[in-house]
Short mmCIF file of C-alpha atoms and ligand atoms in Angstrom, two decimals:
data_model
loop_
_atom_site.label_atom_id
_atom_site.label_comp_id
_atom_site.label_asym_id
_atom_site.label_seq_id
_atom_site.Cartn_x
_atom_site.Cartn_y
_atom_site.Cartn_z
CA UNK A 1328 -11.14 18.03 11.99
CA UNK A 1329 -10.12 18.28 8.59
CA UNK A 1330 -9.33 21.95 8.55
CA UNK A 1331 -7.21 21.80 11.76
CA UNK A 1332 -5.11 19.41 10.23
CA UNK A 1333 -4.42 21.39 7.68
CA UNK A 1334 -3.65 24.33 9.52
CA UNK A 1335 -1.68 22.47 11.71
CA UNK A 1336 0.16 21.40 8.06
CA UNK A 1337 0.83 25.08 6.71
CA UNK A 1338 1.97 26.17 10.37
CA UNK A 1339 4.38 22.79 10.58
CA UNK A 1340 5.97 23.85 7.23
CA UNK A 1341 6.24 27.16 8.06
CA UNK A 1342 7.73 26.66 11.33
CA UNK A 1343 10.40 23.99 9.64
CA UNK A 1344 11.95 26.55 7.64
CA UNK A 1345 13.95 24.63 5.03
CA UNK A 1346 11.74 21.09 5.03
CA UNK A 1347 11.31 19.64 2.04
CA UNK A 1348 9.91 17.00 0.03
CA UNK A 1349 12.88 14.98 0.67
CA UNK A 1350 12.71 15.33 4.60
CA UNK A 1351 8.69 14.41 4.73
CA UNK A 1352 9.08 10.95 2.58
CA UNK A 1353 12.41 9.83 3.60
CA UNK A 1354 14.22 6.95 1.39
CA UNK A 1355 12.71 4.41 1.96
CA UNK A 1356 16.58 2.70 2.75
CA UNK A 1357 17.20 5.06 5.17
CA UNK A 1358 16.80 2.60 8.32
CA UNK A 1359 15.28 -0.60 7.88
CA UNK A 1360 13.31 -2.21 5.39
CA UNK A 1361 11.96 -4.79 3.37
CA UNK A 1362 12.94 -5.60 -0.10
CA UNK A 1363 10.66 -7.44 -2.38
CA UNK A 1364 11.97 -8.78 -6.25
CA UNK A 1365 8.91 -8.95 -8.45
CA UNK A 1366 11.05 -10.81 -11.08
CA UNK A 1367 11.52 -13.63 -8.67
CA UNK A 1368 7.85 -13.60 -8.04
CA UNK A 1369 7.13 -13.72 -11.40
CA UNK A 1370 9.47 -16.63 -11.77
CA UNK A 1371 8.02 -18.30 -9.46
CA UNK A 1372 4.39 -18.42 -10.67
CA UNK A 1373 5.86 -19.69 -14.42
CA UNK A 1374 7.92 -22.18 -12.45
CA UNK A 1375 4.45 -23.37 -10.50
CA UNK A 1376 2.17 -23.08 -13.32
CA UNK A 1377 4.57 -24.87 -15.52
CA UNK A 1378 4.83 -27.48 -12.65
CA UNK A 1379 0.97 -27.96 -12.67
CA UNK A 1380 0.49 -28.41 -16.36
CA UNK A 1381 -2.46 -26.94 -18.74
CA UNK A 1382 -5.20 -28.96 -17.26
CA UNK A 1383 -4.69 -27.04 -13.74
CA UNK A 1384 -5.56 -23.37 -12.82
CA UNK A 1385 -3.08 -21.63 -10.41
CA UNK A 1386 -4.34 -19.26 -8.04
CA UNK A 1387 -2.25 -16.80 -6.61
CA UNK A 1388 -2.99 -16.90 -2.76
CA UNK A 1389 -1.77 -12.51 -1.83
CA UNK A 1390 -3.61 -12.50 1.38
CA UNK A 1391 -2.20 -10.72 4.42
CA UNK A 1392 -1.03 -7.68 1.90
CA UNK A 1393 1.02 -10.68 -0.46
CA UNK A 1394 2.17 -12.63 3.33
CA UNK A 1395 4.23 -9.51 3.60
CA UNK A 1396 5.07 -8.97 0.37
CA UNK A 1397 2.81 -6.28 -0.98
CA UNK A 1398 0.01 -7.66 -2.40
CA UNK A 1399 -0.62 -5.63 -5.52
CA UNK A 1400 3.13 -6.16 -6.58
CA UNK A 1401 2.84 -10.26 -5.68
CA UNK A 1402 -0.15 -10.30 -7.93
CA UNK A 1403 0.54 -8.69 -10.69
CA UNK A 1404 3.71 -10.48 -10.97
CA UNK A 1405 2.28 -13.60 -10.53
CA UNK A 1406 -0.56 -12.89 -13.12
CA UNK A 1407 2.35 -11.90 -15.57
CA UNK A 1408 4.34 -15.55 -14.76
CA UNK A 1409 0.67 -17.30 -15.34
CA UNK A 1410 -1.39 -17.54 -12.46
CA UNK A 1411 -4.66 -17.63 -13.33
CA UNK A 1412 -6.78 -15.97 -10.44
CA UNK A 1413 -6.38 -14.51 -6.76
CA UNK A 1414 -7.33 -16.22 -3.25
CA UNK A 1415 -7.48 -13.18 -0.57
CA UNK A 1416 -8.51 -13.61 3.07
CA UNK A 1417 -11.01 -10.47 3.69
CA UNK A 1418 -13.29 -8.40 1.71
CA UNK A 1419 -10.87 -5.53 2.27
CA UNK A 1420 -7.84 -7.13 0.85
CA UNK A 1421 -10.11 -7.90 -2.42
CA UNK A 1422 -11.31 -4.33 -2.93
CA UNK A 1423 -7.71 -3.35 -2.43
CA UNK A 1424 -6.75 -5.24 -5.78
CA UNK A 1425 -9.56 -3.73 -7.36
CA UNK A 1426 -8.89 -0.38 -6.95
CA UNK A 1427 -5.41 -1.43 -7.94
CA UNK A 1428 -6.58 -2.55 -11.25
CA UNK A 1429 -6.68 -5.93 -11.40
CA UNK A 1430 -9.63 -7.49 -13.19
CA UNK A 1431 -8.84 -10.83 -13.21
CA UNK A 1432 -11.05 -13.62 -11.03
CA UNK A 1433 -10.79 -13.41 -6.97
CA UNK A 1434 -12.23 -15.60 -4.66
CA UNK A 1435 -12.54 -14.17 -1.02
CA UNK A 1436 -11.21 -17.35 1.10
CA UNK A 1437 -12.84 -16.01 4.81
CA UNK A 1438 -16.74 -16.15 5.17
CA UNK A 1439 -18.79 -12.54 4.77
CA UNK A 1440 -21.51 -13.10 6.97
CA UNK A 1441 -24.07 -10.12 6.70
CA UNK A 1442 -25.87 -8.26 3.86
CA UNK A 1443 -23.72 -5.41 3.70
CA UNK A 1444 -19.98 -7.35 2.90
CA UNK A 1445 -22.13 -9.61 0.47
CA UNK A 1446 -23.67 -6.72 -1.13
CA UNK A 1447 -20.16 -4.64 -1.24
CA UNK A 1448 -18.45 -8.80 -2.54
CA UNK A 1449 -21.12 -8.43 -5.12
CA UNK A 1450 -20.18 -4.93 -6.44
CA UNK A 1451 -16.40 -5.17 -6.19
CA UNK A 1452 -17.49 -8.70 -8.46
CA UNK A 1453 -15.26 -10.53 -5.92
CA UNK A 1454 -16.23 -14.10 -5.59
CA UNK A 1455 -17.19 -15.37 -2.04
CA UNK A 1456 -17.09 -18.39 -0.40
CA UNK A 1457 -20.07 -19.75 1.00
CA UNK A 1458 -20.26 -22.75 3.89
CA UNK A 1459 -24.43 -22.64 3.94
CA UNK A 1460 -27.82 -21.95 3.21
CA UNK A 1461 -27.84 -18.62 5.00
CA UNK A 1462 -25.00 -16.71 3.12
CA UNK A 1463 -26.50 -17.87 -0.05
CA UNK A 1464 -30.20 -16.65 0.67
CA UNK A 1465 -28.53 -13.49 1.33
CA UNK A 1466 -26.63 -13.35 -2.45
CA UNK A 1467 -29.81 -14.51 -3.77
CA UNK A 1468 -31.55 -11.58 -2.93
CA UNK A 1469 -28.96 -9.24 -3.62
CA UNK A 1470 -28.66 -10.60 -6.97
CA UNK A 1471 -32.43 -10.42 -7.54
CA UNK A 1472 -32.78 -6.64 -6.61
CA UNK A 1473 -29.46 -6.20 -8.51
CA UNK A 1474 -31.15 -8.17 -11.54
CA UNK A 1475 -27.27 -9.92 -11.82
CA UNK A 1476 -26.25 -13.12 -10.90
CA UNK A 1477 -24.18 -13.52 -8.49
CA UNK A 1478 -20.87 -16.69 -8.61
CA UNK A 1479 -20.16 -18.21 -5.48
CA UNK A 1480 -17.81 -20.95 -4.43
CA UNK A 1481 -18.56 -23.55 -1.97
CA UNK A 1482 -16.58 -24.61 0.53
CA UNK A 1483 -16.45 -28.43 2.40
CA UNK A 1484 -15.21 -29.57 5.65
CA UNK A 1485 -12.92 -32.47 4.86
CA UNK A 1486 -11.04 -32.37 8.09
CA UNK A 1487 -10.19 -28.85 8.63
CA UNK A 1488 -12.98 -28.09 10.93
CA UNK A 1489 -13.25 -24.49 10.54
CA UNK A 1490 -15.16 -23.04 7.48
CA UNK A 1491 -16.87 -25.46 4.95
CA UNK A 1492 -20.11 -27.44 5.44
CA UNK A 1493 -20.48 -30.83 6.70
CA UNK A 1494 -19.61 -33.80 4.00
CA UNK A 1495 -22.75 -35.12 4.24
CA UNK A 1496 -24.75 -32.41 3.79
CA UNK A 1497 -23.00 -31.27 0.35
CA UNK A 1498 -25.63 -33.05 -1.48
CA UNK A 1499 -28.81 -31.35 0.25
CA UNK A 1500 -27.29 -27.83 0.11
CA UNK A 1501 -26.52 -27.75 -3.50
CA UNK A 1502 -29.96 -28.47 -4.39
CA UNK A 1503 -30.88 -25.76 -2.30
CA UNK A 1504 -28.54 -23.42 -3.49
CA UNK A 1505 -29.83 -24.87 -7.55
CA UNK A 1506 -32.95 -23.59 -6.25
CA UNK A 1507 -31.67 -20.11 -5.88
CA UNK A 1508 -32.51 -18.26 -9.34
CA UNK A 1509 -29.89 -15.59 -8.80
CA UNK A 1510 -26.35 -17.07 -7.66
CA UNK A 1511 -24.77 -19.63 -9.76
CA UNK A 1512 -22.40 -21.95 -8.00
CA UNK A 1513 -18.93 -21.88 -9.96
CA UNK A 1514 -16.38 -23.98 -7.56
CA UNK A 1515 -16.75 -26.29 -4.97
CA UNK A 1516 -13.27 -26.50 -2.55
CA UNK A 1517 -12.09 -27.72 0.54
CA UNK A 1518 -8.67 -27.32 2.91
CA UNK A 1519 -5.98 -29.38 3.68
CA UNK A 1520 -5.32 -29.24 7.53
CA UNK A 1521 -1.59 -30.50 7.01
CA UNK A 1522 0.28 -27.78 5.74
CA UNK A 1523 3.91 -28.21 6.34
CA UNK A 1524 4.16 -32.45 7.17
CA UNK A 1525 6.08 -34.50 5.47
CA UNK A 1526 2.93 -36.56 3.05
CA UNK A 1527 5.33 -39.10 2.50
CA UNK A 1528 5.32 -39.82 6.84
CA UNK A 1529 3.97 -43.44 6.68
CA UNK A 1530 4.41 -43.53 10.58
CA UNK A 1531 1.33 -41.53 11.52
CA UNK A 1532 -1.88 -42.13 9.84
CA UNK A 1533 -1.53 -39.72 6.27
CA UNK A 1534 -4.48 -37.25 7.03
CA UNK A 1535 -4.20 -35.80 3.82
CA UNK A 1536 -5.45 -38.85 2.05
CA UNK A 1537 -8.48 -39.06 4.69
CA UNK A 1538 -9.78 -35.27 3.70
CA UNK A 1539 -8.79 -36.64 -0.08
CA UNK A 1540 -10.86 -39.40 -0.11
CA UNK A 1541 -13.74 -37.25 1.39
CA UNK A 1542 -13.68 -34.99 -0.87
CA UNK A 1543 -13.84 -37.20 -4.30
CA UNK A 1544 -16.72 -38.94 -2.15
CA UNK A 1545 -18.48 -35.72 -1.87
CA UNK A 1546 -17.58 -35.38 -5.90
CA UNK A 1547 -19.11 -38.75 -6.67
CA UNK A 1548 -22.01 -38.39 -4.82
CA UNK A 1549 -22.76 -35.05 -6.88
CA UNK A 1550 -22.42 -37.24 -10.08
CA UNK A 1551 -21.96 -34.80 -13.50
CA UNK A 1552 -23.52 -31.86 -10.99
CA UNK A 1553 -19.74 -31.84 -10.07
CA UNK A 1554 -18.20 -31.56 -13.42
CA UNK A 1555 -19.39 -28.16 -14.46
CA UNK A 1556 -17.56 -26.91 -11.31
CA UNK A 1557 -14.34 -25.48 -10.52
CA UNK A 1558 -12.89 -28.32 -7.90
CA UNK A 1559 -9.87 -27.29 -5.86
CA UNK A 1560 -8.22 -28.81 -2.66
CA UNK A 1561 -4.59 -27.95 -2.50
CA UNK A 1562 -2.43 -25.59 -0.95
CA UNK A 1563 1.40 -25.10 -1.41
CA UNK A 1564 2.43 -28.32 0.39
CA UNK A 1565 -0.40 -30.41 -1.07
CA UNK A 1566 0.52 -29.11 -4.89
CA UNK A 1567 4.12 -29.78 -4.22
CA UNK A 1568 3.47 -33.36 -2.90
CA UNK A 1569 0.99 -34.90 -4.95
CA UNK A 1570 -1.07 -34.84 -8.04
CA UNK A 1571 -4.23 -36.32 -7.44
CA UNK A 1572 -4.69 -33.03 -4.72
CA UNK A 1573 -4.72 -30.61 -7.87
CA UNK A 1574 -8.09 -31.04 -9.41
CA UNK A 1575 -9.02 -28.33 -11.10
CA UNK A 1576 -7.22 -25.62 -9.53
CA UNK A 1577 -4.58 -25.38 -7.01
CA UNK A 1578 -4.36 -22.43 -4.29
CA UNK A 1579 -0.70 -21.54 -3.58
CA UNK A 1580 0.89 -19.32 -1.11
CA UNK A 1581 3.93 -20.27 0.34
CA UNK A 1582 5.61 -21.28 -2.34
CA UNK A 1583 4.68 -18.68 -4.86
CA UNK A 1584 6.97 -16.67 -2.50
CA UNK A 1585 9.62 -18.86 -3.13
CA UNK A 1586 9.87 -21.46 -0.20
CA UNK A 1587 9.19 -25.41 0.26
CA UNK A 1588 6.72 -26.00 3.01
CA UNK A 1589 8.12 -29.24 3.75
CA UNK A 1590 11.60 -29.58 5.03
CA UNK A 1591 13.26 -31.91 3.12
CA UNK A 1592 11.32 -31.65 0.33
CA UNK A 1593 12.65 -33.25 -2.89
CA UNK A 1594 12.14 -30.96 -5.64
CA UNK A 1595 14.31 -30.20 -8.64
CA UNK A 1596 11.31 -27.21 -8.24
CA UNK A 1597 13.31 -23.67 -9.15
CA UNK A 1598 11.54 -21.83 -6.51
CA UNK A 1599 13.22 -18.66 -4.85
CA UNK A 1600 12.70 -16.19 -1.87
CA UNK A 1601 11.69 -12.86 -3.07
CA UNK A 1602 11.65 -11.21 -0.03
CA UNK A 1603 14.87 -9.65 2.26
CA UNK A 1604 14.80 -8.18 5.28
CA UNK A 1605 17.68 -5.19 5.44
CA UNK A 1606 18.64 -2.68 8.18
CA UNK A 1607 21.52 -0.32 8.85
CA UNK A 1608 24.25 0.02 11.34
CA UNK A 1609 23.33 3.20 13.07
CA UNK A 1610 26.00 3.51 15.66
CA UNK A 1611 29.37 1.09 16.61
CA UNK A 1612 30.75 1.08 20.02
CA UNK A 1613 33.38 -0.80 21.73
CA UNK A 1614 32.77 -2.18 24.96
CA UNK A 1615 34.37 -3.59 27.93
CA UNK A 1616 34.39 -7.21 28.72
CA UNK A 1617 31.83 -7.53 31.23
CA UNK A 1618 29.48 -5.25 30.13
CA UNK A 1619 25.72 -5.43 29.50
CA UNK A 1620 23.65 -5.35 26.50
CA UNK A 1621 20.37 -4.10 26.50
CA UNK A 1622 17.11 -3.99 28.55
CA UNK A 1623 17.42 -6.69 31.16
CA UNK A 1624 21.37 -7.38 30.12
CA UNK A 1625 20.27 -10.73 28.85
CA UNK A 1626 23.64 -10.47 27.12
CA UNK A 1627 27.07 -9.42 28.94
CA UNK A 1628 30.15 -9.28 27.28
CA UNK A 1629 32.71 -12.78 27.66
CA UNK A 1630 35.57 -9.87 25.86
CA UNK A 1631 36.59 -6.75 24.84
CA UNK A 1632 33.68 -6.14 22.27
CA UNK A 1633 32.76 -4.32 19.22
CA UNK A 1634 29.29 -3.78 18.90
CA UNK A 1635 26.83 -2.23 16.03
CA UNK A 1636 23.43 -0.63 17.30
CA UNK A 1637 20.94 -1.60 14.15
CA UNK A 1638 17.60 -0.15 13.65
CA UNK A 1639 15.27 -2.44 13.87
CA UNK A 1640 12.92 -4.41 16.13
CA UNK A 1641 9.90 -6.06 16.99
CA UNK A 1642 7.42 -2.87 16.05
CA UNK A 1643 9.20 -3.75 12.67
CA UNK A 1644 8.33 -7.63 12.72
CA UNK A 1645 11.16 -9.40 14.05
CA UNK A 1646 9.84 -11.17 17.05
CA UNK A 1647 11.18 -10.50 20.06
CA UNK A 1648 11.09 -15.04 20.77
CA UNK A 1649 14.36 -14.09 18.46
CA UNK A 1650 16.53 -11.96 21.15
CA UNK A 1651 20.26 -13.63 21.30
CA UNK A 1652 19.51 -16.45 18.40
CA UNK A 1653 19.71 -15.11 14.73
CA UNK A 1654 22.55 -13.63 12.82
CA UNK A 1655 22.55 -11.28 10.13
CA UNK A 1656 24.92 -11.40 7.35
CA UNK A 1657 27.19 -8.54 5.76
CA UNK A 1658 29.52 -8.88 2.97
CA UNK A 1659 28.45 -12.58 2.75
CA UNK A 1660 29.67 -12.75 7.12
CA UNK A 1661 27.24 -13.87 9.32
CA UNK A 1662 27.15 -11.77 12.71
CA UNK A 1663 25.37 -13.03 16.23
CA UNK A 1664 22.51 -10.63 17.40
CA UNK A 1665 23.08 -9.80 21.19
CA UNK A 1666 20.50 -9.17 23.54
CA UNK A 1667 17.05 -8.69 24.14
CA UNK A 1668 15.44 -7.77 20.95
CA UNK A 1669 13.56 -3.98 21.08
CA UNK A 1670 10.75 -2.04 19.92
CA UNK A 1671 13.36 -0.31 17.39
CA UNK A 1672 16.93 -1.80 17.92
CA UNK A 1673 18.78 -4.44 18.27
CA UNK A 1674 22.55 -5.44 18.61
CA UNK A 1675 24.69 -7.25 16.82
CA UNK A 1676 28.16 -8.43 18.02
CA UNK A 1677 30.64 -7.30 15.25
CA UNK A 1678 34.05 -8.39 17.26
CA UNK A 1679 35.08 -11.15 14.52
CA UNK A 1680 34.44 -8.46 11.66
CA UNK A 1681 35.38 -5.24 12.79
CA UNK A 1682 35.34 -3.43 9.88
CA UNK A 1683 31.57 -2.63 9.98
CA UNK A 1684 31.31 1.03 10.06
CA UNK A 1685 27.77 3.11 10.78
CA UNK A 1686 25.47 3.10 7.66
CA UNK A 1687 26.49 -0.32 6.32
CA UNK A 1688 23.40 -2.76 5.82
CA UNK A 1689 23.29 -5.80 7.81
CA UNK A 1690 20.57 -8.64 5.68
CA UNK A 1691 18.67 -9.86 8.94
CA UNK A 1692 16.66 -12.53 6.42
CA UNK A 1693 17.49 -13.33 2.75
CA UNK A 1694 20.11 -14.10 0.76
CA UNK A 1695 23.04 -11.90 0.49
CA UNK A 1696 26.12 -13.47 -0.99
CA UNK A 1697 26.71 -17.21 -0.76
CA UNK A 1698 24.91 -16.85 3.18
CA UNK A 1699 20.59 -17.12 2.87
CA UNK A 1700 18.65 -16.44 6.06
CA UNK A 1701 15.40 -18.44 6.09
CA UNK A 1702 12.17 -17.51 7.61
CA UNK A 1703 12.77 -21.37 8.26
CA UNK A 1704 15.62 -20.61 10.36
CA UNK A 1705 13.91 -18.15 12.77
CA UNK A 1706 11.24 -20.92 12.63
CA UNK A 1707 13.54 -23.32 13.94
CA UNK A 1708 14.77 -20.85 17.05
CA UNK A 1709 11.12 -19.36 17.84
CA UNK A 1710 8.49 -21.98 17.46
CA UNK A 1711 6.84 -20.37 14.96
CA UNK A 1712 6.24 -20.83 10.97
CA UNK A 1713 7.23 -19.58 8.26
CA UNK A 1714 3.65 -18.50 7.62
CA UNK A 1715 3.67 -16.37 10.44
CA UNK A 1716 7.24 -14.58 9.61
CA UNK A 1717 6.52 -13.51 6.75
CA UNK A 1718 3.58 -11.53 7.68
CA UNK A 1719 4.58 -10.00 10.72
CA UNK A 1720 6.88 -7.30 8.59
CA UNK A 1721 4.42 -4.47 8.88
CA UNK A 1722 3.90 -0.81 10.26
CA UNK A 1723 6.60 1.60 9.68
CA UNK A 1724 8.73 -1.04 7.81
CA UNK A 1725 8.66 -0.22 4.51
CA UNK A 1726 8.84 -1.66 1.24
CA UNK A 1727 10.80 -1.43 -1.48
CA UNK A 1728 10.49 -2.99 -4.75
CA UNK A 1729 13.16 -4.27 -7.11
C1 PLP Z 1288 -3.87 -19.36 2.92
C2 PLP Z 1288 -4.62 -20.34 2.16
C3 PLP Z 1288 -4.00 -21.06 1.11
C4 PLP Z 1288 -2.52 -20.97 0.79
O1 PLP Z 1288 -1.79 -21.77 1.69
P1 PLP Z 1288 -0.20 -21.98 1.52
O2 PLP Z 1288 0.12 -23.04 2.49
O3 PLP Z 1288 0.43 -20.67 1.88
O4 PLP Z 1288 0.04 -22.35 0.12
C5 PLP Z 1288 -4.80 -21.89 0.37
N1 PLP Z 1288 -6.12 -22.04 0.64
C6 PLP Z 1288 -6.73 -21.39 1.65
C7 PLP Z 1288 -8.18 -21.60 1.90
C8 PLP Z 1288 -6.01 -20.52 2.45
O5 PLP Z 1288 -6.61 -19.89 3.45
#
């Protein structure tokens, strides 16, 4: 296979008479794209860490490739504004910032279930979380026939009810796990299952305080066996909302990135998006009253229109939920998308600022001028989260770093 493909190479650049460099790797601003500020990044983590005080470790959560954001440029930036450590999602993701270069601490937030991604955890020295007894037999023995030991963090269901063990059993497992010669137990952690409600709600019943006061039972009940670990509870919204969530660490994503997870939060907190979303005008047509836009003509024309074909769609991230709802701004003027949303285009209705000619760059999300797109705002016309926005920019869009 590998020798076709290179013939087929030699005969593709021989049959392209005149290709170049250039023409292979195109700019990377040539259509659509994302654009990422490490500075603000960077920012942000000082901001955070300064927010948490000394006492506090901030980890950098860059799963999901840095939600979006490119993970090796999120954390190294975030390392350089103070961030202590990195939270990843997969085993992947974690070799990935190894063979980056990053050497700092990273704790592997899913659950690596068989020998192999334990074994592969172990030589990577990525730290993974355990929920029981079986995962850690298994880094026992690799540790044993690796004469190493091998740190683990464990995780607690407060709430959650997805990875962790059971409360009550905290106290029988760790005794277990003592028993194991070869791992040594460095954190103990749990999740907050309200990630974007308002804490301060004192209509419903504040769930947050139920999975708190769980987890400094489980604490208690391990007496000074507790103190020698790492303890850490909160995400974005819970270190943003209240202290006694912090412990020893704090895990934040959302807001390293530069966004509150809680609507009307109250923060004096200098926290900024680092991310834009940009693509260009590749044709502009006038139109017909009448006429209609796109597959399905979801949109027709109430006038005479001017329209600009942009290139970008949903193969590029922007969900299709979207078609006929968002703007995009230009020169600081926001313009109404028309239409159903495509793989690779969508319209925008440029009547009210004619001007636009092909090549300009419409900013579909971000700030451009006095005008800032949120993924908040798509949120708020889609159903879905910011969260979820932010890592849907993937495939062929590419990234460019400022
Ligand atoms: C993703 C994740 C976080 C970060 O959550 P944000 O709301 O983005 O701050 C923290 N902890 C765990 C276990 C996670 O999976």
């Amino acid at each position: 296979m590998q020798s076709m493909s290179k013939v087929n190479r030699s005969e593709r650049s021989f049959t392209f008479r005149g290709a170049t460099e250039n023409v292979i790797s195109p700019d990377p601003r040539s259509r659509a794209w994302v654009e990422v500020d490490s500075q603000v990044i960077e920012n942000n983590s000082r901001v955070l860490k300064k927010f948490i005080g000394k006492d506090c470790l901030l980890m950098a959560v860059v799963k999901a490739d840095g939600y979006g954001h490119g993970a090796e440029t999120v954390a190294n930036s975030a390392l350089i504004g103070g961030a202590d450590s990195l939270g990843v999602a997969t085993l992947e993701e974690g070799i990935q910032l190894r063979n980056a270069g990053l050497k700092c601490q990273i704790l592997i937030l899913g659950n690596l279930i068989n020998a192999e991604e334990l074994y592969s955890s172990f030589c990577w020295d990525l730290i993974p979380t355990i929920s029981g007894i079986r995962e850690a037999i298994i880094c026992n023995n690799i540790a044993e026939n690796n004469h190493k030991k091998f740190d683990i963090h464990l995780k607690v269901d407060t709430g959650m009810t997805r990875l962790g063990c059971d409360c009550n059993e905290v106290k029988e497992l760790i005794v277990k796990i003592d028993s194991l010669e070869n791992i040594s137990l460095k954190g103990i952690y749990s999740h907050l299952a309200i990630a974007d409600k308002d804490l301060g709600n004192t209509t419903q019943p504040n769930f947050t305080q139920i999975q708190l006061t769980r987890f400094e039972k489980v604490l208690e009940d391990l007496g000074s066996r507790s103190k020698i670990l790492c303890r850490h509870l909160a995400n974005s919204v819970g270190t943003l909302s209240d202290r006694r969530l912090h412990f020893d660490m704090v895990r934040v994503g959302l807001s390293l990135y530069g966004y509150f997870p809680v609507n009307h939060f109250e923060s004096n907190l200098n926290l900024n998006p680092a991310l834009k979303v940009k693509a260009r005008v590749t044709l502009v047509r006038e139109v017909e009253k009448g006429t209609g836009v796109g597959y399905g003509h979801f949109f027709k024309t109430q006038r005479k229109s001017k329209l600009a074909v942009v290139a970008i769609g949903y193969a590029d991230g922007v969900s299709r939920n979207l078609s006929g709802k968002i703007s995009a701004s230009i020169d600081g003027v926001l313009v109404p998308q028309v239409g159903a949303i495509a793989m690779d285009q969508m319209v925008f209705d440029i009547t009210d600022k004619p001007d636009i000619k092909t090549g300009q760059v419409l900013t579909l999300l971000g700030t451009d001028g006095e005008v800032c797109i949120s993924p908040q705002n798509w949120c708020d016309l889609s159903g879905s989260i910011p969260w979820e926005v932010l890592c849907s920019f993937r495939n062929r869009l590419p990234r460019v770093v400022t």
